[in-house]
């Protein structure tokens, strides 16, 4: 894994074949669960259609920043293949690892550029756990998840807005904090293009009744994030 990470970082800074390198720094807060978070992400796009990213997320504990931990890391890559002048397909893969183990997330995304300023898309993803967890019956099984993302976006020279409804469901006998096998959320991102380099943004993610706090489950969860994308 260390050798792979070194190669990926080296590729990310290769100016001969690269199109754009972006550093994304983001902080967030979950209102229902009273949890703080932060993310550091480096991504690289190539002119031939390939895209690659690496990220690590930190959790700052409950009600404060006194228990910071890193338990979310992932590498993602995809390839954009044009089907027509306005429709593209993006097969890709996410490799995620944390304290519990690793997860492989293959996906395929279809994007339709309806006009020069607007687009929509759909992504089908399967999150396959490489480790077992205790299910609702007390048995050991994989808490794998099937997921569908929808995308609706608009942008101009200064603004970028994207709405992303997400629907997901456990494949086996597991429940979310809403005590159901399935859940959904809606993520809205508004980014301001201050310059070609600096692009601050805000994000609101409504997650339904998925919050948990001090032993209580099923709390209404809103996640608020503030971040900045830096094009190097």
Coordinates of N, CA and C in Angstrom, one line a residue:
X1 N 0.8 -1.2 0.0 CA 0.0 0.0 0.0 C 0.9 1.3 0.0
X2 N 2.0 1.2 0.8 CA 2.9 2.4 0.8 C 3.5 2.7 -0.6
X3 N 3.9 1.6 -1.3 CA 4.4 1.8 -2.6 C 3.4 2.3 -3.6
X4 N 2.2 1.8 -3.5 CA 1.1 2.3 -4.3 C 0.8 3.8 -4.1
X5 N 0.8 4.2 -2.8 CA 0.5 5.6 -2.5 C 1.6 6.5 -3.0
X6 N 2.8 6.0 -2.9 CA 4.0 6.8 -3.5 C 3.8 7.0 -5.0
X7 N 3.5 6.0 -5.7 CA 3.3 6.1 -7.1 C 2.2 7.0 -7.5
X8 N 1.1 6.9 -6.7 CA -0.1 7.8 -7.0 C 0.3 9.2 -6.8
X9 N 1.0 9.5 -5.7 CA 1.3 10.9 -5.4 C 2.3 11.4 -6.5
X10 N 3.2 10.6 -6.9 CA 4.2 11.0 -8.0 C 3.4 11.3 -9.2
X11 N 2.4 10.5 -9.6 CA 1.7 10.7 -10.8 C 0.9 12.0 -10.7
X12 N 0.4 12.3 -9.5 CA -0.4 13.5 -9.3 C 0.3 14.8 -9.6
X13 N 1.7 14.7 -9.4 CA 2.5 15.9 -9.6 C 3.2 15.9 -10.9
X14 N 2.9 15.1 -11.8 CA 3.5 15.0 -13.1 C 3.0 16.1 -14.0
X15 N 3.7 17.2 -14.3 CA 3.1 18.3 -15.1 C 3.0 18.0 -16.6
X16 N 3.7 16.9 -17.1 CA 3.7 16.6 -18.5 C 2.4 16.1 -19.0
X17 N 1.7 15.3 -18.2 CA 0.5 14.6 -18.6 C -0.7 15.1 -17.9
X18 N -0.5 15.9 -16.9 CA -1.6 16.3 -16.0 C -2.4 17.5 -16.6
X19 N -3.7 17.5 -16.2 CA -4.5 18.6 -16.6 C -4.8 19.6 -15.5
X20 N -5.1 19.0 -14.3 CA -5.3 19.8 -13.1 C -5.1 19.0 -11.8
X21 N -4.4 19.7 -10.9 CA -4.2 19.1 -9.5 C -5.0 20.0 -8.6
X22 N -5.8 19.3 -7.7 CA -6.7 20.1 -6.8 C -6.5 19.6 -5.4
X23 N -6.3 20.5 -4.5 CA -6.2 20.2 -3.0 C -7.5 20.7 -2.4
X24 N -8.3 19.8 -1.8 CA -9.5 20.2 -1.2 C -9.5 20.0 0.3
X25 N -9.8 21.1 1.1 CA -9.8 21.1 2.5 C -11.2 21.4 3.0
X26 N -11.7 20.6 3.9 CA -13.1 20.8 4.3 C -13.3 20.4 5.8
X27 N -14.2 21.2 6.4 CA -14.6 20.9 7.8 C -16.1 20.8 7.8
X28 N -16.6 20.0 8.8 CA -18.0 19.8 8.9 C -18.5 19.5 10.3
X29 N -19.8 19.6 10.4 CA -20.5 19.3 11.7 C -21.8 18.6 11.5
X30 N -22.0 17.5 12.2 CA -23.3 16.8 12.2 C -24.2 17.3 13.3
X31 N -25.3 17.9 13.0 CA -26.1 18.5 14.0 C -26.8 17.5 14.9
X32 N -27.3 16.4 14.4 CA -28.0 15.4 15.2 C -27.1 14.6 16.1
X33 N -25.9 14.3 15.6 CA -25.0 13.4 16.3 C -23.9 14.3 17.1
X34 N -23.9 15.6 16.9 CA -23.0 16.5 17.6 C -21.5 16.1 17.3
X35 N -21.2 15.8 16.0 CA -19.9 15.4 15.7 C -19.2 16.3 14.7
X36 N -17.9 16.6 14.9 CA -17.1 17.4 14.0 C -16.3 16.5 13.1
X37 N -15.9 17.0 12.0 CA -15.1 16.2 11.0 C -14.3 17.2 10.2
X38 N -13.3 16.6 9.5 CA -12.5 17.4 8.6 C -11.9 16.4 7.5
X39 N -11.7 17.0 6.3 CA -11.2 16.1 5.2 C -10.1 16.8 4.5
X40 N -9.1 16.1 4.1 CA -8.0 16.5 3.2 C -8.0 15.6 2.0
X41 N -8.1 16.2 0.8 CA -8.2 15.4 -0.4 C -7.3 16.0 -1.5
X42 N -6.6 15.2 -2.2 CA -5.8 15.6 -3.4 C -6.3 14.8 -4.6
X43 N -6.6 15.5 -5.6 CA -7.1 14.9 -6.8 C -6.4 15.4 -8.1
X44 N -6.4 14.5 -9.1 CA -5.6 14.8 -10.3 C -6.5 14.4 -11.5
X45 N -6.6 15.3 -12.5 CA -7.3 15.0 -13.7 C -6.3 15.0 -14.9
X46 N -6.4 14.1 -15.8 CA -5.6 14.0 -17.0 C -6.4 14.3 -18.2
X47 N -5.8 14.9 -19.2 CA -6.5 15.2 -20.4 C -7.0 14.0 -21.2
X48 N -6.5 12.8 -20.9 CA -7.0 11.7 -21.7 C -8.2 11.0 -21.0
X49 N -8.8 11.6 -19.9 CA -10.0 11.1 -19.4 C -9.9 10.5 -18.0
X50 N -8.6 10.2 -17.6 CA -8.4 9.6 -16.3 C -8.5 10.6 -15.1
X51 N -9.0 10.1 -14.0 CA -9.1 11.0 -12.8 C -8.7 10.1 -11.6
X52 N -8.0 10.7 -10.7 CA -7.5 10.0 -9.5 C -7.5 10.9 -8.3
X53 N -7.9 10.3 -7.1 CA -7.9 11.1 -5.9 C -7.4 10.2 -4.7
X54 N -6.9 10.9 -3.7 CA -6.6 10.3 -2.4 C -7.1 11.2 -1.3
X55 N -7.7 10.6 -0.2 CA -8.2 11.5 0.8 C -8.1 10.8 2.2
X56 N -8.1 11.6 3.2 CA -8.2 11.1 4.6 C -9.1 12.0 5.4
X57 N -9.9 11.4 6.2 CA -10.9 12.1 7.0 C -10.6 12.0 8.5
X58 N -10.8 13.1 9.2 CA -10.5 13.1 10.6 C -11.9 13.3 11.4
X59 N -12.0 12.6 12.5 CA -13.2 12.9 13.4 C -12.6 13.5 14.6
X60 N -13.3 14.6 15.0 CA -12.8 15.4 16.2 C -13.6 15.1 17.5
X61 N -14.3 14.0 17.5 CA -15.0 13.6 18.8 C -16.4 14.2 18.9
X62 N -17.0 14.0 20.0 CA -18.4 14.5 20.2 C -18.3 15.8 21.1
X63 N -19.0 16.9 20.6 CA -19.1 18.1 21.3 C -17.7 18.8 21.5
X64 N -16.7 18.5 20.7 CA -15.5 19.2 20.8 C -14.4 18.6 19.9
X65 N -13.2 19.1 20.1 CA -12.0 18.7 19.3 C -11.0 18.0 20.1
X66 N -11.4 17.4 21.3 CA -10.4 16.8 22.2 C -10.1 15.4 21.9
X67 N -10.8 14.7 20.9 CA -10.5 13.3 20.6 C -10.4 13.1 19.1
X68 N -9.5 13.8 18.5 CA -9.3 13.7 17.1 C -8.7 12.3 16.7
X69 N -9.3 11.7 15.6 CA -8.9 10.4 15.2 C -9.0 10.3 13.7
X70 N -8.2 9.5 13.0 CA -8.2 9.3 11.6 C -8.7 7.9 11.3
X71 N -9.9 7.7 10.8 CA -10.4 6.4 10.6 C -11.1 6.2 9.2
X72 N -10.7 7.1 8.3 CA -11.4 7.0 7.0 C -10.4 7.4 5.9
X73 N -10.0 6.5 5.1 CA -9.0 6.8 4.1 C -9.4 6.1 2.8
X74 N -9.2 6.7 1.7 CA -9.6 6.1 0.4 C -8.8 6.6 -0.8
X75 N -8.8 5.7 -1.8 CA -8.2 6.1 -3.1 C -9.3 5.8 -4.1
X76 N -9.5 6.7 -5.0 CA -10.5 6.6 -6.0 C -9.9 6.9 -7.4
X77 N -10.4 6.2 -8.4 CA -10.0 6.4 -9.8 C -11.1 6.1 -10.7
X78 N -11.2 6.9 -11.8 CA -12.2 6.6 -12.8 C -11.7 7.1 -14.2
X79 N -12.5 6.6 -15.2 CA -12.1 7.0 -16.6 C -13.4 7.5 -17.3
X80 N -13.3 8.7 -17.9 CA -14.5 9.3 -18.6 C -14.4 9.0 -20.1
X81 N -15.5 8.3 -20.5 CA -15.6 7.8 -21.9 C -16.8 8.5 -22.5
X82 N -16.6 9.2 -23.6 CA -17.7 9.9 -24.2 C -18.4 9.0 -25.1
X83 N -19.7 8.9 -24.9 CA -20.6 8.1 -25.7 C -21.1 8.9 -26.9
X84 N -21.5 10.2 -26.6 CA -21.9 11.1 -27.6 C -21.2 12.5 -27.3
X85 N -21.6 13.5 -28.0 CA -21.1 14.8 -27.7 C -21.5 15.4 -26.3
X86 N -22.7 14.8 -25.9 CA -23.3 15.4 -24.6 C -23.4 14.3 -23.5
X87 N -23.2 13.0 -23.8 CA -23.3 12.0 -22.8 C -22.0 11.2 -22.6
X88 N -21.6 11.0 -21.4 CA -20.4 10.3 -21.1 C -20.6 9.3 -20.0
X89 N -19.8 8.2 -20.0 CA -19.8 7.2 -19.1 C -18.5 7.2 -18.3
X90 N -18.6 7.0 -16.9 CA -17.5 7.0 -16.1 C -17.4 5.7 -15.2
X91 N -16.8 4.7 -15.6 CA -16.6 3.5 -14.7 C -15.5 3.9 -13.7
X92 N -15.6 3.4 -12.5 CA -14.6 3.8 -11.5 C -14.6 2.8 -10.4
X93 N -13.6 3.1 -9.4 CA -13.5 2.2 -8.3 C -13.0 3.1 -7.1
X94 N -13.5 2.8 -5.9 CA -13.0 3.4 -4.7 C -12.5 2.2 -3.8
X95 N -11.3 2.4 -3.3 CA -10.7 1.5 -2.3 C -10.7 2.3 -1.0
X96 N -11.4 1.8 0.0 CA -11.6 2.5 1.3 C -11.0 1.6 2.4
X97 N -10.3 2.2 3.4 CA -9.9 1.4 4.5 C -9.9 2.2 5.8
X98 N -10.3 1.6 6.9 CA -10.4 2.2 8.2 C -10.0 1.2 9.3
X99 N -10.4 1.6 10.5 CA -10.1 0.8 11.7 C -10.8 -0.6 11.6
X100 N -12.0 -0.7 11.0 CA -12.7 -2.0 10.9 C -12.2 -2.9 9.8
X101 N -11.6 -2.3 8.8 CA -11.1 -3.1 7.7 C -11.2 -2.3 6.4
X102 N -11.3 -3.1 5.2 CA -11.3 -2.4 3.9 C -12.6 -2.7 3.2
X103 N -12.9 -1.8 2.2 CA -14.1 -1.9 1.4 C -13.7 -1.5 0.0
X104 N -14.3 -2.3 -0.9 CA -14.1 -2.0 -2.4 C -15.4 -1.5 -2.9
X105 N -15.4 -0.4 -3.7 CA -16.6 0.2 -4.1 C -16.6 0.5 -5.6
X106 N -16.9 -0.5 -6.5 CA -16.9 -0.3 -7.9 C -18.2 0.5 -8.3
X107 N -18.1 1.3 -9.3 CA -19.3 2.0 -9.8 C -19.2 2.4 -11.2
X108 N -20.4 2.8 -11.8 CA -20.4 3.3 -13.1 C -21.4 4.5 -13.1
X109 N -20.9 5.6 -13.7 CA -21.7 6.9 -13.7 C -21.9 7.3 -15.1
X110 N -23.1 7.8 -15.3 CA -23.5 8.4 -16.6 C -23.8 9.9 -16.5
X111 N -23.3 10.7 -17.3 CA -23.4 12.2 -17.2 C -24.0 12.7 -18.5
X112 N -25.0 13.5 -18.4 CA -25.6 14.2 -19.6 C -25.5 15.7 -19.5
X113 N -24.7 16.3 -20.4 CA -24.6 17.7 -20.4 C -25.7 18.3 -21.2
X114 N -26.8 18.7 -20.6 CA -28.0 19.1 -21.2 C -27.8 20.4 -22.0
X115 N -27.1 21.4 -21.4 CA -26.7 22.6 -22.0 C -25.2 22.9 -21.6
X116 N -24.6 24.0 -22.1 CA -23.2 24.3 -21.7 C -23.2 24.6 -20.2
X117 N -24.3 25.0 -19.6 CA -24.3 25.4 -18.2 C -25.0 24.4 -17.2
X118 N -25.7 23.4 -17.7 CA -26.5 22.5 -16.9 C -26.1 21.0 -17.2
X119 N -26.2 20.2 -16.2 CA -26.0 18.7 -16.5 C -26.8 17.9 -15.5
X120 N -26.9 16.6 -15.7 CA -27.5 15.7 -14.8 C -26.8 14.4 -14.9
X121 N -27.0 13.5 -14.0 CA -26.2 12.2 -14.0 C -26.8 11.2 -13.0
X122 N -26.4 10.0 -13.2 CA -26.8 8.9 -12.3 C -25.6 8.0 -12.1
X123 N -25.4 7.5 -10.9 CA -24.3 6.6 -10.6 C -24.8 5.4 -9.8
X124 N -24.4 4.2 -10.2 CA -24.7 3.0 -9.5 C -23.4 2.5 -8.9
X125 N -23.5 2.3 -7.6 CA -22.3 1.9 -6.8 C -22.6 0.7 -5.9
X126 N -21.6 -0.2 -5.8 CA -21.8 -1.3 -4.8 C -20.6 -1.3 -3.8
X127 N -20.9 -1.1 -2.5 CA -19.9 -1.1 -1.5 C -19.8 -2.4 -0.9
X128 N -18.7 -3.1 -1.2 CA -18.5 -4.5 -0.8 C -17.5 -4.5 0.4
X129 N -17.9 -4.9 1.6 CA -17.0 -5.0 2.7 C -16.1 -6.3 2.6
X130 N -14.9 -6.1 2.9 CA -14.0 -7.3 3.0 C -13.9 -7.9 4.4
X131 N -14.7 -7.4 5.3 CA -14.7 -7.9 6.7 C -16.1 -8.1 7.1
X132 N -16.3 -8.9 8.2 CA -17.6 -9.3 8.7 C -18.0 -8.4 9.9
X133 N -19.3 -8.1 10.0 CA -19.8 -7.4 11.2 C -21.0 -8.2 11.8
X134 N -21.4 -7.9 13.0 CA -22.5 -8.6 13.6 C -23.8 -8.0 13.1
X135 N -24.6 -8.9 12.5 CA -25.9 -8.4 11.9 C -27.0 -8.4 13.0
X136 N -28.2 -8.1 12.6 CA -29.3 -8.0 13.5 C -29.7 -9.3 14.2
X137 N -29.3 -10.4 13.6 CA -29.6 -11.7 14.3 C -28.4 -12.2 15.1
X138 N -27.4 -11.4 15.2 CA -26.2 -11.8 16.0 C -25.2 -12.6 15.2
X139 N -25.4 -12.8 13.9 CA -24.5 -13.5 13.1 C -23.4 -12.6 12.5
X140 N -22.4 -13.2 12.0 CA -21.3 -12.5 11.3 C -21.6 -12.5 9.8
X141 N -21.7 -11.3 9.2 CA -21.9 -11.2 7.8 C -21.3 -9.9 7.3
X142 N -21.3 -9.7 6.0 CA -20.8 -8.5 5.4 C -21.9 -7.4 5.3
X143 N -21.6 -6.2 5.8 CA -22.5 -5.1 5.8 C -22.4 -4.3 4.5
X144 N -22.5 -5.0 3.4 CA -22.3 -4.4 2.0 C -23.6 -3.6 1.7
X145 N -23.4 -2.6 0.8 CA -24.5 -1.7 0.5 C -24.6 -1.5 -1.0
X146 N -25.8 -1.4 -1.5 CA -26.1 -1.0 -2.9 C -26.5 0.5 -2.8
X147 N -26.0 1.3 -3.8 CA -26.2 2.7 -3.7 C -26.5 3.3 -5.1
X148 N -27.4 4.3 -5.1 CA -27.7 5.0 -6.4 C -27.6 6.5 -6.1
X149 N -26.9 7.2 -6.9 CA -26.7 8.7 -6.8 C -27.3 9.4 -8.0
X150 N -28.1 10.4 -7.7 CA -28.5 11.3 -8.8 C -27.8 12.6 -8.7
X151 N -27.6 13.3 -9.9 CA -26.9 14.6 -9.9 C -27.6 15.6 -10.8
X152 N -27.7 16.8 -10.3 CA -28.3 17.9 -11.0 C -27.4 19.1 -10.8
X153 N -26.9 19.7 -11.9 CA -25.9 20.8 -11.7 C -26.1 22.0 -12.6
X154 N -25.6 23.1 -12.2 CA -25.6 24.3 -13.0 C -24.3 25.1 -12.6
X155 N -23.7 25.8 -13.6 CA -22.5 26.6 -13.3 C -22.4 27.7 -14.4
X156 N -21.7 28.8 -14.0 CA -21.3 29.8 -14.9 C -19.9 30.2 -14.5
X157 N -19.5 31.4 -14.9 CA -18.1 31.8 -14.7 C -17.7 32.0 -13.2
X158 N -18.7 32.2 -12.4 CA -18.5 32.5 -11.0 C -19.0 31.4 -10.0
X159 N -20.1 30.8 -10.4 CA -20.8 29.9 -9.5 C -20.9 28.5 -10.0
X160 N -20.9 27.5 -9.0 CA -21.1 26.1 -9.3 C -22.1 25.6 -8.3
X161 N -23.2 25.0 -8.7 CA -24.2 24.5 -7.8 C -24.6 23.0 -8.2
X162 N -24.5 22.1 -7.3 CA -24.9 20.7 -7.6 C -25.7 20.2 -6.5
X163 N -26.8 19.5 -6.8 CA -27.7 18.8 -5.9 C -27.5 17.3 -6.1
X164 N -27.4 16.5 -5.1 CA -27.0 15.1 -5.2 C -27.9 14.3 -4.2
X165 N -29.1 13.8 -4.6 CA -29.9 12.9 -3.8 C -29.2 11.5 -3.9
X166 N -29.2 10.8 -2.8 CA -28.5 9.5 -2.7 C -29.5 8.5 -2.0
X167 N -29.6 7.3 -2.6 CA -30.4 6.3 -2.0 C -29.5 5.0 -1.8
X168 N -29.6 4.4 -0.6 CA -28.8 3.2 -0.4 C -29.5 2.2 0.5
X169 N -29.0 1.0 0.4 CA -29.7 -0.1 1.1 C -28.7 -1.2 1.4
X170 N -28.8 -1.7 2.7 CA -27.9 -2.9 3.0 C -28.4 -4.1 2.3
X171 N -27.4 -4.9 1.8 CA -27.7 -6.1 1.1 C -28.1 -7.2 2.0
X172 N -27.5 -7.2 3.2 CA -27.8 -8.3 4.2 C -28.6 -7.7 5.4
X173 N -28.6 -8.4 6.5 CA -29.5 -8.1 7.6 C -28.9 -7.0 8.6
X174 N -28.8 -5.8 8.1 CA -28.3 -4.7 8.9 C -29.3 -3.5 8.8
X175 N -29.3 -2.6 9.8 CA -30.1 -1.4 9.8 C -29.3 -0.2 10.0
X176 N -29.7 0.9 9.5 CA -29.1 2.2 9.8 C -29.7 2.8 11.1
X177 N -29.3 3.9 11.5 CA -29.8 4.5 12.7 C -31.3 4.9 12.7
X178 N -31.9 4.8 11.4 CA -33.3 5.1 11.3 C -34.1 3.8 11.5
X179 N -33.4 2.7 11.9 CA -34.0 1.3 12.2 C -34.6 0.7 10.9
X180 N -34.0 1.1 9.8 CA -34.5 0.5 8.5 C -33.3 0.0 7.7
X181 N -33.6 -0.9 6.8 CA -32.5 -1.5 6.0 C -32.0 -0.5 4.9
X182 N -32.9 0.5 4.6 CA -32.5 1.5 3.6 C -32.6 2.9 4.1
X183 N -31.9 3.8 3.4 CA -31.9 5.2 3.9 C -31.6 6.1 2.7
X184 N -31.8 7.4 2.8 CA -31.5 8.3 1.8 C -31.0 9.6 2.4
X185 N -30.4 10.4 1.5 CA -30.0 11.8 1.9 C -29.9 12.7 0.7
X186 N -29.8 14.0 0.9 CA -29.7 14.9 -0.2 C -28.6 15.9 0.1
X187 N -27.7 16.0 -0.8 CA -26.5 16.8 -0.6 C -26.5 18.0 -1.6
X188 N -26.4 19.2 -1.1 CA -26.4 20.4 -1.9 C -25.0 21.2 -1.7
X189 N -24.3 21.4 -2.8 CA -23.1 22.1 -2.8 C -23.2 23.4 -3.6
X190 N -22.7 24.5 -3.0 CA -22.6 25.8 -3.7 C -21.2 26.3 -3.6
X191 N -20.6 26.5 -4.7 CA -19.2 26.9 -4.8 C -19.0 28.2 -5.5
X192 N -18.2 29.1 -5.0 CA -17.9 30.3 -5.6 C -16.5 30.3 -6.2
X193 N -16.4 30.7 -7.5 CA -15.1 30.6 -8.2 C -14.4 32.0 -8.0
X194 N -13.7 32.1 -6.9 CA -13.1 33.4 -6.6 C -12.0 33.7 -7.6
X195 N -11.3 32.7 -8.0 CA -10.3 32.8 -9.1 C -10.0 31.3 -9.6
X196 N -9.1 31.2 -10.5 CA -8.8 29.9 -11.1 C -8.2 29.0 -10.0
X197 N -7.6 29.6 -9.0 CA -6.9 28.9 -7.9 C -7.8 28.6 -6.7
X198 N -8.5 29.7 -6.2 CA -9.2 29.6 -5.0 C -10.7 29.5 -5.3
X199 N -11.4 28.4 -4.7 CA -12.8 28.2 -4.9 C -13.4 27.7 -3.6
X200 N -13.9 28.7 -2.8 CA -14.5 28.3 -1.5 C -15.9 27.8 -1.8
X201 N -16.4 26.9 -0.9 CA -17.8 26.4 -1.0 C -18.4 26.1 0.3
X202 N -19.8 25.9 0.3 CA -20.5 25.5 1.4 C -21.3 24.3 1.0
X203 N -21.7 23.4 2.0 CA -22.4 22.2 1.6 C -23.4 21.9 2.7
X204 N -24.6 21.5 2.3 CA -25.7 21.1 3.3 C -26.2 19.7 2.9
X205 N -26.1 18.8 3.8 CA -26.5 17.4 3.6 C -27.6 17.0 4.6
X206 N -28.9 16.9 4.1 CA -29.9 16.4 4.9 C -30.0 14.9 4.9
X207 N -29.9 14.2 6.0 CA -29.7 12.8 6.1 C -30.8 12.0 6.7
X208 N -32.0 12.7 6.9 CA -33.1 12.0 7.5 C -32.9 11.7 8.9
X209 N -33.5 10.6 9.4 CA -33.5 10.2 10.8 C -32.3 9.2 11.0
X210 N -31.1 9.7 10.8 CA -29.9 8.9 10.9 C -28.9 9.3 12.0
X211 N -29.3 10.3 12.8 CA -28.5 10.8 13.8 C -28.5 9.8 15.0
X212 N -27.4 9.8 15.8 CA -27.3 9.1 17.1 C -26.5 9.9 18.1
X213 N -27.0 10.0 19.3 CA -26.3 10.8 20.3 C -26.7 10.3 21.7
X214 N -25.7 10.0 22.5 CA -25.9 9.6 23.9 C -26.9 8.5 24.0
X215 N -26.8 7.4 23.1 CA -27.6 6.3 23.2 C -28.9 6.4 22.4
X216 N -29.3 7.5 21.9 CA -30.5 7.7 21.2 C -30.2 7.6 19.7
X217 N -31.1 6.9 19.0 CA -31.0 6.7 17.6 C -32.2 7.3 16.9
X218 N -32.1 7.5 15.5 CA -33.2 8.0 14.8 C -33.4 9.5 14.9
X219 N -32.4 10.2 15.2 CA -32.5 11.6 15.4 C -32.3 12.3 14.0
X220 N -33.0 13.4 13.8 CA -32.9 14.1 12.5 C -31.5 14.6 12.3
X221 N -30.9 14.3 11.2 CA -29.5 14.6 11.0 C -29.3 15.6 9.8
X222 N -28.7 16.7 10.1 CA -28.2 17.6 9.1 C -26.7 17.8 9.2
X223 N -26.0 17.7 8.1 CA -24.6 17.9 8.1 C -24.2 19.2 7.3
X224 N -23.5 20.0 8.0 CA -23.0 21.3 7.4 C -21.5 21.3 7.2
X225 N -21.1 21.7 6.0 CA -19.7 21.7 5.7 C -19.3 23.0 5.1
X226 N -18.0 23.4 5.3 CA -17.4 24.6 4.7 C -16.0 24.1 4.2
X227 N -15.7 24.4 3.0 CA -14.4 24.0 2.4 C -13.9 24.9 1.4
X228 N -12.7 24.6 0.9 CA -12.1 25.4 -0.2 C -11.3 24.4 -1.1
X229 N -11.5 24.6 -2.4 CA -10.7 23.8 -3.4 C -9.6 24.7 -3.9
X230 N -8.4 24.2 -4.0 CA -7.2 25.0 -4.4 C -6.7 24.3 -5.6
X231 N -6.7 24.9 -6.8 CA -6.2 24.4 -8.0 C -4.7 24.7 -8.1
X232 N -3.9 23.7 -8.0 CA -2.4 24.0 -7.9 C -1.8 24.1 -9.3

